Amino acid sequence: MKFTSILKKVILEQSKYQILLDKFTEPTVDKEGKRSKPKIKKEDFYEIIKADPTTRLNNVDLTAASKEDMENVKAGKYTPWLLKWYLTPETESQPGERSYEKEVEEYKHRFIEDLSQITNDLKKHDRFKARIQGEKDIMKLSPSQLYDAVKDFSLEKTKASAEEKEKASQTFQHPGGEILKRGKTWTLVRITDPGELGRDAACFYGGYQLDTAEGESRWCTSSPGYDSWFNRYIKDGPLYVIIKNEDTKFGKKSKLPATRYQFHFPSNQFQDPSNRGIDVIEFLNGPAAELKEFFKPEFAKGLTSQGGNKLEIDSFTSGVVGKFVGLYGLDDLIDSIPDTITVFSIQNRDNTNIDIKIPESISRFQNLETLLLKNCVSEIPSSVCNIKSLNFVSLLNNNKLKTIPECIANLPNLVFINLKGSDNVKVPDSVKNRATKIGDNMWDFED
């Protein structure tokens, strides 16, 4: 019987680690009583067994295992291949030649040294065998041929296993999703992976779009058959899934609590399981208040445009800004803006009854070139004079505004001040002395 057939018989019929250990690491005695060296050193044998990705060690330390422990170790299906190639050295010289034994020792040393790479190739063979071109029988491939057969495949995980999904239904931890917070009532998950694993996570957390009657969601991002929707949303920013820790109804397939929400800040969408928009202010000020502070940075990102260079607010009753103010207030609105902005524009177009007192901290916007405040402000701090890059100031229709800082006229790059409609403002003498009035309370600083 051929060498490989003997190995297969030993492993497949008996599948006992101890038999292999004795066969390959113990000295043999022939009919004449002559002892020969073991085929494999024990330390090399241990490494070979562990290198098979399908071996089941069952938490047994091979170097210290008792005979009882060895009963729990099951050699994997690639062990025959590994043993074959360890014992079939590729050498330039032939048996009997002077250099042969040295070459064999060097080969075996390299083989053990390269086992981690070989294990990786065996994992690919195990996963992608059906897609491998050419010879598929592992026993007919040398290590270098195996590498050539699988080198174009990636072991990057694309889907969670059935066992991982079952566990995730209890822990909410699914590959491709990251648990950011476990609160008293809610667990918050974030999906950022734009690849297959992220899509698999989105499908799981949404319940594969089976519908709410089955305890799942109607989110388009969770439909296995419409990858384009997941791709469209994830390229703009992460998906957040909020899961109620305890519920009375559970998903038919995901087994997750039926009460789930999905947030996507770039598109300003905050959806319930039925894929209907929720009042996010009411939600985060009420039942999900424990998540409110966590989401503050995400809301703040939506306050600026053009890569964080512009703050442009037209309304305090809708959009991201309206939500931010409703959740965190006006003071936090100002404090949450990136200090890199070049345009600071608040225009109260819907005539909301608000009164913004610009804080002294506005001076941190050292790149600011345009300051536009319309129908919303009652005070301008003197610290605005520290923004040397400021060249355009527009303070339109601010009836509550009484004064502007005297020092504003000293800004080195100031070109224009527009006070049209702000009739109660006392224009400083410094402005009158330096600028030219060119109409309805507008002042030109250019020579």
Coordinates of C-alpha atoms in Angstrom, one line a residue:
M1 CA 0.0 0.0 0.0
K2 CA 1.4 3.4 -0.9
F3 CA 2.6 5.9 1.7
T4 CA -0.3 8.3 1.2
S5 CA -2.9 5.6 1.3
I6 CA -1.5 4.3 4.6
L7 CA -1.7 7.8 6.1
K8 CA -5.3 8.3 4.8
K9 CA -6.3 4.9 6.3
V10 CA -4.8 5.7 9.7
I11 CA -6.4 9.1 9.9
L12 CA -9.8 8.4 8.3
E13 CA -10.4 5.1 9.9
Q14 CA -8.9 5.7 13.3
S15 CA -8.4 9.5 13.5
K16 CA -6.2 9.1 16.5
Y17 CA -3.4 11.4 17.2
Q18 CA -1.6 8.9 19.4
I19 CA -1.3 6.4 16.5
L20 CA 0.4 9.0 14.3
L21 CA 2.6 10.1 17.1
D22 CA 3.9 6.5 17.6
K23 CA 4.2 5.8 13.9
F24 CA 6.3 8.8 13.0
T25 CA 8.2 9.7 16.2
E26 CA 9.2 6.4 17.7
P27 CA 12.1 4.3 16.6
T28 CA 11.2 1.2 14.5
V29 CA 12.6 -2.3 14.6
D30 CA 12.8 -4.5 11.5
K31 CA 12.5 -8.3 11.4
E32 CA 16.1 -8.7 12.1
G33 CA 15.9 -6.6 15.2
K34 CA 17.6 -3.6 13.8
R35 CA 16.5 -0.2 15.1
S36 CA 16.1 2.8 12.9
K37 CA 15.8 6.4 13.8
P38 CA 12.3 8.0 14.0
K39 CA 11.0 9.4 10.8
I40 CA 10.2 12.8 12.4
K41 CA 11.5 14.6 15.5
K42 CA 8.7 15.0 18.1
E43 CA 9.0 18.8 18.1
D44 CA 8.6 18.9 14.3
F45 CA 5.7 16.5 14.5
Y46 CA 3.9 18.8 16.9
E47 CA 4.4 21.7 14.6
I48 CA 3.1 19.8 11.6
I49 CA -0.1 18.7 13.4
K50 CA -0.8 22.3 14.5
A51 CA -0.1 23.6 11.0
D52 CA -3.1 21.7 9.6
P53 CA -5.9 24.3 9.9
T54 CA -8.5 21.5 10.2
T55 CA -6.8 19.8 13.2
R56 CA -8.8 19.9 16.4
L57 CA -6.5 20.3 19.4
N58 CA -9.4 20.8 21.8
N59 CA -7.2 22.9 24.1
V60 CA -4.6 20.1 24.5
D61 CA -0.9 21.1 24.9
L62 CA 0.8 18.6 22.6
T63 CA 4.2 18.9 24.3
A64 CA 2.8 17.9 27.7
A65 CA -0.2 15.8 26.8
S66 CA -1.0 12.6 28.6
K67 CA -2.3 9.5 26.8
E68 CA -5.8 10.5 28.0
D69 CA -5.3 14.0 26.6
M70 CA -4.2 12.6 23.2
E71 CA -7.5 10.9 22.8
N72 CA -9.0 14.4 22.4
V73 CA -6.7 15.5 19.6
K74 CA -8.0 14.8 16.1
A75 CA -5.5 15.2 13.3
G76 CA -6.9 17.3 10.4
K77 CA -7.5 16.3 6.8
Y78 CA -4.4 18.0 5.5
T79 CA -2.0 16.2 7.9
P80 CA -1.3 13.4 5.3
W81 CA -0.2 16.1 2.8
L82 CA 2.0 17.9 5.4
L83 CA 3.7 14.6 6.5
K84 CA 4.2 13.6 2.9
W85 CA 6.1 16.7 1.9
Y86 CA 8.1 16.9 5.1
L87 CA 9.3 13.3 4.4
T88 CA 9.7 13.9 0.6
P89 CA 12.5 16.4 0.5
E90 CA 13.2 18.3 -2.7
T91 CA 17.0 18.1 -3.1
E92 CA 19.6 18.5 -5.9
S93 CA 21.7 15.5 -4.8
Q94 CA 20.5 11.9 -4.7
P95 CA 20.4 9.4 -1.7
G96 CA 23.9 8.0 -1.2
E97 CA 25.7 11.1 -2.3
R98 CA 27.9 13.0 0.1
S99 CA 25.8 16.1 0.4
Y100 CA 22.3 14.4 0.4
E101 CA 21.9 14.2 4.2
K102 CA 22.8 17.8 4.7
E103 CA 20.4 19.0 2.1
V104 CA 17.6 16.9 3.6
E105 CA 18.2 18.5 7.0
E106 CA 18.2 22.0 5.5
Y107 CA 14.9 21.1 3.6
K108 CA 13.2 19.9 6.8
H109 CA 14.3 23.0 8.7
R110 CA 12.9 25.3 6.0
F111 CA 9.7 23.3 5.8
I112 CA 9.1 23.8 9.6
E113 CA 10.1 27.4 9.3
D114 CA 7.6 28.1 6.5
L115 CA 4.7 26.3 8.1
S116 CA 2.8 29.5 8.9
Q117 CA 2.8 30.4 5.2
I118 CA 1.8 26.8 4.3
T119 CA -1.1 26.9 6.8
N120 CA -2.3 30.1 5.1
D121 CA -2.2 28.4 1.7
L122 CA -4.1 25.3 3.1
K123 CA -6.8 27.6 4.5
K124 CA -7.3 29.1 1.0
H125 CA -7.4 25.6 -0.5
D126 CA -10.0 24.6 2.1
R127 CA -12.2 27.6 1.3
F128 CA -11.8 28.0 -2.4
K129 CA -11.2 24.4 -3.6
A130 CA -14.2 24.6 -6.0
R131 CA -12.8 27.7 -7.6
I132 CA -9.2 26.5 -8.1
Q133 CA -8.2 26.0 -11.7
G134 CA -6.4 22.9 -12.7
E135 CA -5.4 20.1 -10.2
K136 CA -7.6 20.1 -7.1
D137 CA -6.3 17.0 -5.3
I138 CA -4.1 18.3 -2.6
M139 CA -2.0 15.2 -2.5
K140 CA -0.9 15.8 -6.1
L141 CA 0.3 19.3 -5.4
S142 CA 3.7 20.2 -3.9
P143 CA 3.9 23.2 -1.5
S144 CA 5.1 25.5 -4.3
Q145 CA 2.3 24.2 -6.6
L146 CA -0.2 24.8 -3.9
Y147 CA 0.9 28.4 -3.5
D148 CA 0.6 29.0 -7.2
A149 CA -3.0 27.5 -7.2
V150 CA -4.3 29.7 -4.3
K151 CA -2.1 32.9 -4.4
D152 CA -4.8 35.0 -6.1
F153 CA -7.4 34.2 -3.4
S154 CA -7.9 36.3 -0.3
L155 CA -8.7 35.0 3.2
E156 CA -10.5 38.3 4.1
K157 CA -13.7 37.3 5.7
T158 CA -16.8 38.0 3.7
K159 CA -19.5 36.4 5.8
A160 CA -20.2 35.4 9.4
S161 CA -20.5 31.7 10.0
A162 CA -23.9 30.2 11.1
E163 CA -22.3 29.8 14.6
E164 CA -21.3 33.5 14.7
K165 CA -24.7 34.6 13.6
E166 CA -26.4 32.5 16.3
K167 CA -24.0 34.0 18.9
A168 CA -24.6 37.5 17.6
S169 CA -28.4 37.1 18.1
Q170 CA -27.6 36.9 21.8
T171 CA -24.6 39.2 22.1
F172 CA -25.4 41.6 19.2
Q173 CA -21.7 41.3 18.2
H174 CA -21.6 40.3 14.5
P175 CA -18.4 40.3 12.3
G176 CA -18.4 43.6 10.3
G177 CA -20.2 45.4 13.1
E178 CA -18.6 47.1 16.1
I179 CA -20.4 47.5 19.4
L180 CA -19.7 51.1 20.6
K181 CA -21.9 51.2 23.7
R182 CA -23.9 48.8 25.8
G183 CA -26.3 50.9 27.8
K184 CA -29.0 50.1 30.3
T185 CA -31.7 50.0 27.7
W186 CA -29.9 50.2 24.3
T187 CA -26.9 48.7 22.5
L188 CA -25.3 50.8 19.8
V189 CA -23.6 49.1 16.8
R190 CA -21.6 50.8 14.1
I191 CA -20.9 49.4 10.6
T192 CA -18.0 51.1 8.7
D193 CA -16.7 48.2 6.6
P194 CA -17.5 49.0 2.9
G195 CA -16.8 45.4 1.8
E196 CA -18.6 42.1 1.9
L197 CA -18.3 41.7 5.6
G198 CA -19.9 45.1 6.3
R199 CA -22.7 44.2 3.9
D200 CA -23.3 40.9 5.6
A201 CA -23.5 42.7 9.0
A202 CA -26.0 45.2 7.6
C203 CA -28.1 42.4 6.3
F204 CA -28.0 40.7 9.7
Y205 CA -28.8 43.7 11.8
G206 CA -31.6 44.7 9.5
G207 CA -33.0 41.2 9.4
Y208 CA -32.5 40.6 5.6
Q209 CA -35.5 42.9 4.9
L210 CA -38.0 40.3 5.8
D211 CA -40.5 42.9 7.1
T212 CA -41.7 44.0 10.5
A213 CA -44.4 41.3 10.6
E214 CA -41.6 38.9 11.1
G215 CA -39.8 41.1 13.7
E216 CA -37.3 42.4 11.2
S217 CA -36.8 45.7 9.4
R218 CA -37.6 47.2 6.0
W219 CA -34.3 48.9 5.6
C220 CA -33.0 48.8 2.0
T221 CA -29.4 48.4 3.3
S222 CA -30.4 45.0 4.8
S223 CA -31.6 43.4 1.6
P224 CA -29.2 40.6 0.4
G225 CA -30.3 41.1 -3.2
Y226 CA -29.7 44.8 -3.5
D227 CA -26.1 45.5 -2.7
S228 CA -26.2 48.9 -4.4
W229 CA -28.2 50.4 -1.6
F230 CA -25.7 49.4 1.1
N231 CA -22.8 50.5 -1.2
R232 CA -24.5 53.9 -1.8
Y233 CA -25.0 54.7 1.9
I234 CA -21.7 53.2 3.4
K235 CA -19.5 55.2 1.0
D236 CA -20.8 58.4 2.6
G237 CA -20.5 57.4 6.2
P238 CA -21.1 54.7 8.8
L239 CA -24.5 53.0 9.5
Y240 CA -25.5 53.0 13.2
V241 CA -27.9 50.4 14.5
I242 CA -29.6 50.9 17.8
I243 CA -31.0 47.7 19.4
K244 CA -33.2 47.5 22.4
N245 CA -31.6 45.2 25.0
E246 CA -34.9 43.6 26.2
D247 CA -38.0 43.2 24.0
T248 CA -41.2 41.1 23.7
K249 CA -40.8 40.4 20.0
F250 CA -37.8 39.0 18.1
G251 CA -36.7 38.7 14.5
K252 CA -37.7 35.5 12.7
K253 CA -34.2 35.1 11.0
S254 CA -31.8 37.4 13.0
K255 CA -33.4 36.5 16.4
L256 CA -32.6 40.1 17.4
P257 CA -35.0 42.2 19.4
A258 CA -37.6 43.6 16.9
T259 CA -37.2 47.2 18.3
R260 CA -34.3 48.5 16.2
Y261 CA -33.4 51.8 14.6
Q262 CA -30.9 52.7 11.9
F263 CA -29.2 56.1 11.7
H264 CA -27.2 57.5 8.8
F265 CA -26.0 61.0 9.4
P266 CA -24.7 62.0 6.0
S267 CA -28.2 61.5 4.5
N268 CA -29.9 62.8 7.6
Q269 CA -32.0 59.6 7.9
F270 CA -33.1 58.2 11.3
Q271 CA -35.3 55.2 10.6
D272 CA -37.5 52.9 12.7
P273 CA -38.0 49.2 11.7
S274 CA -40.7 50.1 9.2
N275 CA -38.1 52.4 7.5
R276 CA -40.1 55.5 8.5
G277 CA -38.3 58.6 9.8
I278 CA -38.5 59.2 13.5
D279 CA -38.4 62.4 15.5
V280 CA -34.7 62.0 16.5
I281 CA -34.9 64.9 19.0
E282 CA -37.8 63.3 20.8
F283 CA -36.1 59.9 20.7
L284 CA -32.7 61.0 22.0
N285 CA -34.2 63.4 24.6
G286 CA -36.6 60.7 25.7
P287 CA -36.3 56.9 25.6
A288 CA -32.8 56.8 24.2
A289 CA -31.3 59.6 26.3
E290 CA -28.4 57.4 27.3
L291 CA -27.1 57.7 23.7
K292 CA -27.6 61.4 23.3
E293 CA -24.0 62.6 24.2
F294 CA -22.5 59.8 22.2
F295 CA -24.1 61.1 19.0
K296 CA -23.1 64.7 19.6
P297 CA -19.9 64.5 17.5
E298 CA -21.9 62.9 14.6
F299 CA -24.5 65.7 14.6
A300 CA -21.7 68.3 14.8
K301 CA -20.1 66.9 11.6
G302 CA -23.2 67.8 9.7
L303 CA -23.0 71.4 10.7
T304 CA -20.3 72.3 8.2
S305 CA -19.9 71.7 4.5
Q306 CA -17.0 71.6 2.0
G307 CA -14.7 69.4 4.1
G308 CA -15.4 71.3 7.3
N309 CA -14.6 74.8 5.9
K310 CA -18.1 76.3 6.0
L311 CA -20.8 76.7 8.6
E312 CA -24.0 77.7 6.7
I313 CA -27.3 77.7 8.7
D314 CA -30.5 78.8 7.0
S315 CA -33.1 77.4 9.4
F316 CA -33.5 76.4 13.1
T317 CA -36.5 74.3 12.5
S318 CA -35.3 71.6 10.1
G319 CA -32.2 69.8 9.0
V320 CA -29.1 68.7 10.9
V321 CA -28.7 72.1 12.6
G322 CA -32.3 72.2 13.8
K323 CA -31.8 68.8 15.3
F324 CA -28.5 69.7 16.9
V325 CA -30.0 72.8 18.5
G326 CA -33.1 70.9 19.7
L327 CA -30.8 68.3 21.3
Y328 CA -27.8 70.3 22.6
G329 CA -28.7 74.0 22.5
L330 CA -27.3 77.0 20.8
D331 CA -24.1 77.3 23.0
D332 CA -23.0 73.8 22.1
L333 CA -23.8 74.6 18.5
I334 CA -21.0 77.2 18.4
D335 CA -18.6 75.2 20.5
S336 CA -19.0 72.1 18.2
I337 CA -17.9 73.8 15.0
P338 CA -14.4 72.9 13.7
D339 CA -11.9 75.7 14.1
T340 CA -10.9 75.4 10.4
I341 CA -13.9 77.1 9.0
T342 CA -13.5 80.0 6.6
V343 CA -17.3 81.0 6.4
F344 CA -19.5 81.5 9.4
S345 CA -23.1 82.1 8.1
I346 CA -26.3 82.0 10.1
Q347 CA -29.4 83.3 8.3
N348 CA -32.6 82.9 10.2
R349 CA -34.8 82.7 7.0
D350 CA -37.8 81.1 8.8
N351 CA -37.9 84.0 11.3
T352 CA -37.6 81.8 14.4
N353 CA -37.6 83.8 17.6
I354 CA -34.0 83.3 18.6
D355 CA -31.3 85.4 20.1
I356 CA -27.7 84.3 19.6
K357 CA -25.0 85.8 21.7
I358 CA -21.8 85.1 19.9
P359 CA -19.3 83.8 22.5
E360 CA -15.8 85.2 23.0
S361 CA -14.5 81.9 21.7
I362 CA -15.3 82.9 18.2
S363 CA -11.7 84.1 18.0
R364 CA -10.5 80.5 17.7
F365 CA -11.6 80.5 14.0
Q366 CA -8.4 82.0 12.8
N367 CA -9.1 81.1 9.2
L368 CA -12.4 82.8 9.1
E369 CA -12.9 85.2 6.1
T370 CA -16.7 85.7 6.1
L371 CA -19.0 86.4 9.0
L372 CA -22.7 86.6 8.1
L373 CA -25.3 86.9 10.8
K374 CA -28.9 87.7 9.7
N375 CA -31.9 88.2 11.9
C376 CA -30.4 86.2 14.8
V377 CA -27.8 88.0 16.9
S378 CA -27.9 90.6 19.7
E379 CA -24.2 90.8 20.7
I380 CA -20.9 90.7 18.9
P381 CA -17.9 90.1 21.2
S382 CA -14.7 92.2 20.9
S383 CA -12.7 89.0 20.5
V384 CA -13.9 89.1 16.8
C385 CA -11.1 91.7 16.3
N386 CA -8.5 88.9 16.9
I387 CA -9.6 87.2 13.6
K388 CA -6.9 88.7 11.4
S389 CA -8.1 86.9 8.2
L390 CA -11.7 88.4 8.4
N391 CA -12.5 90.5 5.3
F392 CA -16.3 90.4 5.0
V393 CA -18.8 91.1 7.8
S394 CA -22.5 91.1 7.2
L395 CA -25.0 91.8 10.1
L396 CA -28.3 92.1 8.3
N397 CA -31.7 92.7 10.0
N398 CA -30.5 92.2 13.5
N399 CA -33.0 94.5 15.4
K400 CA -31.6 93.5 18.8
L401 CA -28.1 94.3 18.0
K402 CA -27.0 97.7 19.5
T403 CA -23.3 97.9 19.0
I404 CA -20.3 96.4 17.2
P405 CA -16.8 96.4 18.6
E406 CA -14.8 99.6 18.1
C407 CA -11.7 97.5 17.3
I408 CA -13.4 95.9 14.3
A409 CA -12.2 98.7 12.0
N410 CA -8.6 97.7 12.8
L411 CA -8.8 94.3 11.2
P412 CA -6.0 94.3 8.6
N413 CA -7.9 92.4 5.8
L414 CA -11.3 93.9 6.3
V415 CA -13.0 94.9 3.1
F416 CA -16.7 95.4 3.8
I417 CA -19.2 95.7 6.6
N418 CA -22.9 95.4 5.8
L419 CA -25.3 96.6 8.6
K420 CA -28.4 96.9 6.4
G421 CA -31.6 96.5 8.4
S422 CA -29.8 96.6 11.7
D423 CA -31.0 100.1 12.4
N424 CA -30.4 100.1 16.1
V425 CA -26.6 99.6 15.7
K426 CA -24.5 102.6 16.7
V427 CA -21.7 102.6 14.1
P428 CA -18.3 103.1 15.8
D429 CA -16.3 106.2 14.9
S430 CA -13.4 104.0 14.0
V431 CA -15.5 102.5 11.2
K432 CA -16.7 106.0 10.0
N433 CA -13.2 107.3 10.0
R434 CA -11.7 104.5 8.0
A435 CA -14.5 103.3 5.7
T436 CA -16.7 104.9 3.1
K437 CA -20.5 104.6 3.5
I438 CA -21.8 103.3 0.1
G439 CA -25.6 103.1 0.7
D440 CA -28.0 101.7 3.2
N441 CA -25.7 101.3 6.1
M442 CA -23.0 99.5 4.1
W443 CA -19.3 100.4 4.6
D444 CA -16.4 99.9 2.2
F445 CA -12.9 99.6 3.6
E446 CA -11.0 99.5 0.3
D447 CA -9.1 102.5 -0.7

